[in-house]
mmCIF file with all atom_site columns, C-alpha atoms in Angstrom:
data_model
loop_
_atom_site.group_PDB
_atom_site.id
_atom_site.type_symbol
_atom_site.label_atom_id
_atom_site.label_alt_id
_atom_site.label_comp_id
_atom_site.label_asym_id
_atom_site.label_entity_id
_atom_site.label_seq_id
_atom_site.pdbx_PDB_ins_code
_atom_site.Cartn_x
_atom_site.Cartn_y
_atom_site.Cartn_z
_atom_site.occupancy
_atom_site.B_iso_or_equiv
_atom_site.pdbx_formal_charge
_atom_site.auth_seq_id
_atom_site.auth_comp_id
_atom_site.auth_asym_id
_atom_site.auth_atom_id
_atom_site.pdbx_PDB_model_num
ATOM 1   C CA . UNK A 1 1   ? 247.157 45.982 37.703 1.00 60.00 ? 1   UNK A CA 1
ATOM 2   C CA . UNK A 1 2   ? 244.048 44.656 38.645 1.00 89.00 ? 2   UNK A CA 1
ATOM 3   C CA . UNK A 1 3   ? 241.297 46.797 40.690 1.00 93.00 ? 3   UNK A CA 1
ATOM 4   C CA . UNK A 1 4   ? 238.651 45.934 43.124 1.00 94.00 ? 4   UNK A CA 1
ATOM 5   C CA . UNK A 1 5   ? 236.340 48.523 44.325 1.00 94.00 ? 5   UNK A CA 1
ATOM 6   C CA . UNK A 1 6   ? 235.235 47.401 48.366 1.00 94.00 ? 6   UNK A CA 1
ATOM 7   C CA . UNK A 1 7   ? 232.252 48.907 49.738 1.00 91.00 ? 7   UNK A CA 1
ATOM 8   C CA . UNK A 1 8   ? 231.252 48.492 53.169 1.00 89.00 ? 8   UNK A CA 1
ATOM 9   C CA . UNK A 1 9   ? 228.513 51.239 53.148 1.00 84.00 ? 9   UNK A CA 1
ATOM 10  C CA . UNK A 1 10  ? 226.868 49.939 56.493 1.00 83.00 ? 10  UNK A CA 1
ATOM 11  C CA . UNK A 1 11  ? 229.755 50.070 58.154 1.00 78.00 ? 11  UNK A CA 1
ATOM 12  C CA . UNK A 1 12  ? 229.199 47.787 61.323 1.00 78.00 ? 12  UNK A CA 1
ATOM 13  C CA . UNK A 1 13  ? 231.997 47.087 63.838 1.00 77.00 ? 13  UNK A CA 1
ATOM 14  C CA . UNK A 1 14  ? 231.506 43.871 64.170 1.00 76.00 ? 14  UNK A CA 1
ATOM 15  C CA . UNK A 1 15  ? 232.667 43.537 60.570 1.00 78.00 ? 15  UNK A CA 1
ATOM 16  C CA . UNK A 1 16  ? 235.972 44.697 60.635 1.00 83.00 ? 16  UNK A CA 1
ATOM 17  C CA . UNK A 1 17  ? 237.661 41.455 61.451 1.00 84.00 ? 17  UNK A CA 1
ATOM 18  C CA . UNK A 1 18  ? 235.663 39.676 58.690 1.00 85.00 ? 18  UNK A CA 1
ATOM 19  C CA . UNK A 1 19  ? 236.728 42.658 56.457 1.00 86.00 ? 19  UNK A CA 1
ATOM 20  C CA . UNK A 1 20  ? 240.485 42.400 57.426 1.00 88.00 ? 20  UNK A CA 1
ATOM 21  C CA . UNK A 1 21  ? 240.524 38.781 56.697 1.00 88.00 ? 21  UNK A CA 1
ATOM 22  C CA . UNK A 1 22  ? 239.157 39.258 53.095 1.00 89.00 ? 22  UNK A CA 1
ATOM 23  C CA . UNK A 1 23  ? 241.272 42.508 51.909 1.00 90.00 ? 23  UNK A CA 1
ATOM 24  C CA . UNK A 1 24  ? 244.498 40.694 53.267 1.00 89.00 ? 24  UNK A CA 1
ATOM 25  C CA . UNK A 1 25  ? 243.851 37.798 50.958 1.00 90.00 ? 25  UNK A CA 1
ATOM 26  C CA . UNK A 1 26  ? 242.929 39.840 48.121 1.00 91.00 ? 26  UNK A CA 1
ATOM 27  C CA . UNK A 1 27  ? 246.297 41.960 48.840 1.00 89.00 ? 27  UNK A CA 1
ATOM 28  C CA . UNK A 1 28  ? 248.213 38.909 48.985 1.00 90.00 ? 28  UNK A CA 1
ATOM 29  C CA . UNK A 1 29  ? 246.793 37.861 45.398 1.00 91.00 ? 29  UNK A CA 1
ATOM 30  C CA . UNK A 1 30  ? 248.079 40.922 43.856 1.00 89.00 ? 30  UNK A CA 1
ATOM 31  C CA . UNK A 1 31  ? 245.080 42.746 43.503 1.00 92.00 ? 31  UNK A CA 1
ATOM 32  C CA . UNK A 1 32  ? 244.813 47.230 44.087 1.00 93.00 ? 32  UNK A CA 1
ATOM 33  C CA . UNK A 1 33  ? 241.891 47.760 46.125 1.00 93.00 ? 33  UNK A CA 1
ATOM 34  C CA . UNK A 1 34  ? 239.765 50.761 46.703 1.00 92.00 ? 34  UNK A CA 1
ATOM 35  C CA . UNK A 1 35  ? 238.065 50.239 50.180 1.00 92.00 ? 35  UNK A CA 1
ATOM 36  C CA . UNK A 1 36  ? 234.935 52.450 50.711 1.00 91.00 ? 36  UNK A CA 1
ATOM 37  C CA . UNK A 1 37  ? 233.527 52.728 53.534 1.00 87.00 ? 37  UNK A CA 1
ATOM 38  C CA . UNK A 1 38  ? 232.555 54.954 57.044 1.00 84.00 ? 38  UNK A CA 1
ATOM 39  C CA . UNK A 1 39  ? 234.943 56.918 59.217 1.00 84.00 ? 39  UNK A CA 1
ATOM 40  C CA . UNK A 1 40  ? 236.915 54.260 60.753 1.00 81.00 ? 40  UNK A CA 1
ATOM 41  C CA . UNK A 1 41  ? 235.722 51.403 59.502 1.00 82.00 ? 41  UNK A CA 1
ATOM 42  C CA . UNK A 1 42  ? 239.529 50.075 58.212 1.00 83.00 ? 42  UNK A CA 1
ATOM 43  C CA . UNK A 1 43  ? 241.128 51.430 60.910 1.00 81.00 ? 43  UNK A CA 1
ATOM 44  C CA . UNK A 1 44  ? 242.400 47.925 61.916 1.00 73.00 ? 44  UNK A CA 1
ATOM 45  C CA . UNK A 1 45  ? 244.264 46.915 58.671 1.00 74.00 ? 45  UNK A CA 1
ATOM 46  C CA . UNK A 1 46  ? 247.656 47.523 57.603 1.00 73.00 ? 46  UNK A CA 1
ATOM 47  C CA . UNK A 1 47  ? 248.106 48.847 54.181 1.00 73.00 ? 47  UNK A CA 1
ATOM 48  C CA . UNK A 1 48  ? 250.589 48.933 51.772 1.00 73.00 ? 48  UNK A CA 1
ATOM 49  C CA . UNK A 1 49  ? 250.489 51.359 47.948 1.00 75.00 ? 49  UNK A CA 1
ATOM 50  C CA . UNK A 1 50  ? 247.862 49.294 46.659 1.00 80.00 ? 50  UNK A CA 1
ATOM 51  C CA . UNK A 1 51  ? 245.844 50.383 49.042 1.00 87.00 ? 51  UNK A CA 1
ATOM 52  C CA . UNK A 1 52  ? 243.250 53.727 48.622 1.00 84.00 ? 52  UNK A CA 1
ATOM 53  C CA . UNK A 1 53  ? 240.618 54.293 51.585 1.00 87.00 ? 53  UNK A CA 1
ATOM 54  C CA . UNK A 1 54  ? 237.592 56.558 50.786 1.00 86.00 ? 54  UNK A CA 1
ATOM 55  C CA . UNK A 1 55  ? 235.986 57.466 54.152 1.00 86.00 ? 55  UNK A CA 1
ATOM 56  C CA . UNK A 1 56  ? 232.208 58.123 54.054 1.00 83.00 ? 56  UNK A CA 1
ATOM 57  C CA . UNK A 1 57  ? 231.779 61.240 56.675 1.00 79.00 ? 57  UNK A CA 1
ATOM 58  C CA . UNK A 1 58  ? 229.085 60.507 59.050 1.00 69.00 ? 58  UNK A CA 1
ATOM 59  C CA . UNK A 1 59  ? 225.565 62.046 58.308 1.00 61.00 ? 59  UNK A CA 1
ATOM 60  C CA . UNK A 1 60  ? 221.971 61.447 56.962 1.00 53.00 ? 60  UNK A CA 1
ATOM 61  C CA . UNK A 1 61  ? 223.199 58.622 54.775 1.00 58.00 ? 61  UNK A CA 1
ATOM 62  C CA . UNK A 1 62  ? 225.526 56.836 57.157 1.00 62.00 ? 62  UNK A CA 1
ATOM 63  C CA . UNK A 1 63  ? 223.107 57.137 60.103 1.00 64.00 ? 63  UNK A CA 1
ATOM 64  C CA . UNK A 1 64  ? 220.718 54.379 61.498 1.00 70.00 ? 64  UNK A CA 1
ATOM 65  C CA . UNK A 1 65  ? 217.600 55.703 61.336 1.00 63.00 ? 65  UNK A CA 1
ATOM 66  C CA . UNK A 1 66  ? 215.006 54.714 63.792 1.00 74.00 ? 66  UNK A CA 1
ATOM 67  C CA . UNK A 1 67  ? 212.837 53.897 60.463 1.00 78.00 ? 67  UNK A CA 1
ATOM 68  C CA . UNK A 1 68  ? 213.545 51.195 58.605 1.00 79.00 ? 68  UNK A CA 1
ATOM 69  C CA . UNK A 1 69  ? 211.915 53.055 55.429 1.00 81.00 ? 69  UNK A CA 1
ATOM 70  C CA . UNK A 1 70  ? 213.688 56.148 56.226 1.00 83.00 ? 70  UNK A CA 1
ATOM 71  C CA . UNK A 1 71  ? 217.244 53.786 56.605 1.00 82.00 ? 71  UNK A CA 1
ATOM 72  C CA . UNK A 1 72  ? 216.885 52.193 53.614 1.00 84.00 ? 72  UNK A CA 1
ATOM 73  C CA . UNK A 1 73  ? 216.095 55.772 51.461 1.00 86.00 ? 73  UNK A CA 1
ATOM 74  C CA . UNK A 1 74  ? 219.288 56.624 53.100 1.00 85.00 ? 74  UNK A CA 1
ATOM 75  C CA . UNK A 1 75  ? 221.289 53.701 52.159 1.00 86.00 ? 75  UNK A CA 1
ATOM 76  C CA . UNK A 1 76  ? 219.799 54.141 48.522 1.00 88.00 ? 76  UNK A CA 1
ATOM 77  C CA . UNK A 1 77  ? 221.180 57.493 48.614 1.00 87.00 ? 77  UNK A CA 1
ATOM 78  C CA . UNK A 1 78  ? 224.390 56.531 49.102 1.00 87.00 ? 78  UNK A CA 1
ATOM 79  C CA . UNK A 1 79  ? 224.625 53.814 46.694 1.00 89.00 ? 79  UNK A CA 1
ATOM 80  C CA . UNK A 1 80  ? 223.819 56.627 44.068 1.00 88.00 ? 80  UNK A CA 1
ATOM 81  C CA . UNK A 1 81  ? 226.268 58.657 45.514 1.00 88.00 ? 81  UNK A CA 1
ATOM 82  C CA . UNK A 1 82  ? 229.159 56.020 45.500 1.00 88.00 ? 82  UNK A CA 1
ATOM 83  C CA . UNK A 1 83  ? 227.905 55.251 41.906 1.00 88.00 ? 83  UNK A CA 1
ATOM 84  C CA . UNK A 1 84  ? 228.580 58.622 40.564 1.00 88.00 ? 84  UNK A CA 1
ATOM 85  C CA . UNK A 1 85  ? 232.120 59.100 42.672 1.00 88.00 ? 85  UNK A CA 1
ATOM 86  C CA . UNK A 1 86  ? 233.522 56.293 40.699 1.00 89.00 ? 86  UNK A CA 1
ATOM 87  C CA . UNK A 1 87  ? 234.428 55.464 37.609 1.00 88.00 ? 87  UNK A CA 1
ATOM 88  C CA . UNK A 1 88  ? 233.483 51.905 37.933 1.00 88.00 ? 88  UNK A CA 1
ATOM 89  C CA . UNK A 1 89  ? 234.571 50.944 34.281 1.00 88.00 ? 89  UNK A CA 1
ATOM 90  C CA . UNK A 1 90  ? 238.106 50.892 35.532 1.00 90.00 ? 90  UNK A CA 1
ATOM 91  C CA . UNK A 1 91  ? 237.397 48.124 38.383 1.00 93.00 ? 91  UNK A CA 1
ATOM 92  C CA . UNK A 1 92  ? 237.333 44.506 37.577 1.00 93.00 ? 92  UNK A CA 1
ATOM 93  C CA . UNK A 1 93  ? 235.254 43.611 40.334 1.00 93.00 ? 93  UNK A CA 1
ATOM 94  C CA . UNK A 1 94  ? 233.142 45.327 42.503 1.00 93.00 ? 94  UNK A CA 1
ATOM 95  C CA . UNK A 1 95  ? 232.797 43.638 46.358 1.00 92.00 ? 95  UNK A CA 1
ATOM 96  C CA . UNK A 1 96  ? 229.877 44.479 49.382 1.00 90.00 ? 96  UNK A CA 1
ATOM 97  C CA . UNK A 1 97  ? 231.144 42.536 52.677 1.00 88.00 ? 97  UNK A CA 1
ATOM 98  C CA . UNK A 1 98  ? 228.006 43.718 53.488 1.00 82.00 ? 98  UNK A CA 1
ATOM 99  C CA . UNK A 1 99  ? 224.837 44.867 51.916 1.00 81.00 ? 99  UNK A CA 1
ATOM 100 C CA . UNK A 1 100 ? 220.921 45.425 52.662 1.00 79.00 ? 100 UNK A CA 1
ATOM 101 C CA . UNK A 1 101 ? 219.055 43.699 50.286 1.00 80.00 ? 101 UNK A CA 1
ATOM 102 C CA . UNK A 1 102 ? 216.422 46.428 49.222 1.00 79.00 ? 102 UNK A CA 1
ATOM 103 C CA . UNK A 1 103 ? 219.115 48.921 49.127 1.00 80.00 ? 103 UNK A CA 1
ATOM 104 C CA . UNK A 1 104 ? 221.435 47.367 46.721 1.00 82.00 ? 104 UNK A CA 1
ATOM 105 C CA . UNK A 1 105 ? 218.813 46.275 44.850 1.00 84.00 ? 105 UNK A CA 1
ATOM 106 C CA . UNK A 1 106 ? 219.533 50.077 43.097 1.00 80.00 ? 106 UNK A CA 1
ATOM 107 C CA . UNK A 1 107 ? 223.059 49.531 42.427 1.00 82.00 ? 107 UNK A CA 1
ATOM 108 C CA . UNK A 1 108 ? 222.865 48.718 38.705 1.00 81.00 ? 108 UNK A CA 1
ATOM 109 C CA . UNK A 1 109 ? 226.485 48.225 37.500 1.00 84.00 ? 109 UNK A CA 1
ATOM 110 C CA . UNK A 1 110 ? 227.799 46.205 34.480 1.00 81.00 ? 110 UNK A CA 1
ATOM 111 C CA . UNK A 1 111 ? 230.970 44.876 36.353 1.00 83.00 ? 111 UNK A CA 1
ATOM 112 C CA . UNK A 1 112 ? 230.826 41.192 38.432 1.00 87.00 ? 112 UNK A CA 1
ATOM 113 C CA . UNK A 1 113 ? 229.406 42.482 41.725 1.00 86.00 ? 113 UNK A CA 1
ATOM 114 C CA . UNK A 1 114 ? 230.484 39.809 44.536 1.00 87.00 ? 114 UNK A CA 1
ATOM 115 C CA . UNK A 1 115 ? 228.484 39.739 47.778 1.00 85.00 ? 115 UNK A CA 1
ATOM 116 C CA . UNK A 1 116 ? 229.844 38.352 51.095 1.00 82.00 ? 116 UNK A CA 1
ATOM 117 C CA . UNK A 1 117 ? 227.021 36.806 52.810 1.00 73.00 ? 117 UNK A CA 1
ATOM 118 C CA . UNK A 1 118 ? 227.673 36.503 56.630 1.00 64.00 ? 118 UNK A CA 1
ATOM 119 C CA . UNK A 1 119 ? 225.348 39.064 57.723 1.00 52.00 ? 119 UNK A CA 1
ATOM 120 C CA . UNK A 1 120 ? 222.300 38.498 55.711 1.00 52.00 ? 120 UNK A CA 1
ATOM 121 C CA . UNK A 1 121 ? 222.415 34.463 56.396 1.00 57.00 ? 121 UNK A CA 1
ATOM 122 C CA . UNK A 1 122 ? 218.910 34.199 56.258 1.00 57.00 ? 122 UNK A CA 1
ATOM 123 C CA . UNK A 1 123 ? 217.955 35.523 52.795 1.00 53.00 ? 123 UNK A CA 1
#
């Protein structure tokens, strides 16, 4: 079976609809996902057993720091982390509803990395 690896490592609220709309089509396309992502943050979907949720507990890395710099070196930890977690050889795709720009910049992988662009409309 196919695999998807989806990583919301921000985590906003406001996401989760978006989110829900874009894991429901991928379920409905036969794909296994692995959804990544802060305490909570897929609380709203239904699963079924192609379905695994990894929950990132809340601390330095999930937090919003009050500095941008210090957000960002947090962000870039957790991309490392996430990196070394998974084996991303077995994942066909590798998807970031949403993503900071610097951050990611980091997340060297040899897999198709798709980004969904409807925070960052801007850049």
């Amino acid at each position: 079976m196919r695999k998807i690896l989806f990583i919301d490592y921000l985590g906003y609220s406001g996401h989760k609809n978006f989110n829900k709309i874009h894991i429901d089509a991928l379920l409905k396309q036969g794909w296994k996902l692995d959804l990544v992502g802060v305490v909570g943050q897929f609380d709203n979907i239904s699963f079924d057993e192609h379905v695994n949720i990894v929950e990132i507990k809340e601390g330095f890395m999930t937090k919003r720091h009050i500095s941008p710099l210090l957000s960002r070196f947090a962000n870039i930890l957790l991309l490392f982390k996430l990196k070394y977690m998974f084996k991303l050889y077995d994942y066909e795709f590798i998807i970031f509803p949403t993503y900071d720009i610097l951050s990611l910049f980091f997340f060297r992988v040899k897999q198709k990395v798709f980004l969904i662009n409807h925070n960052n409309v801007s850049q």
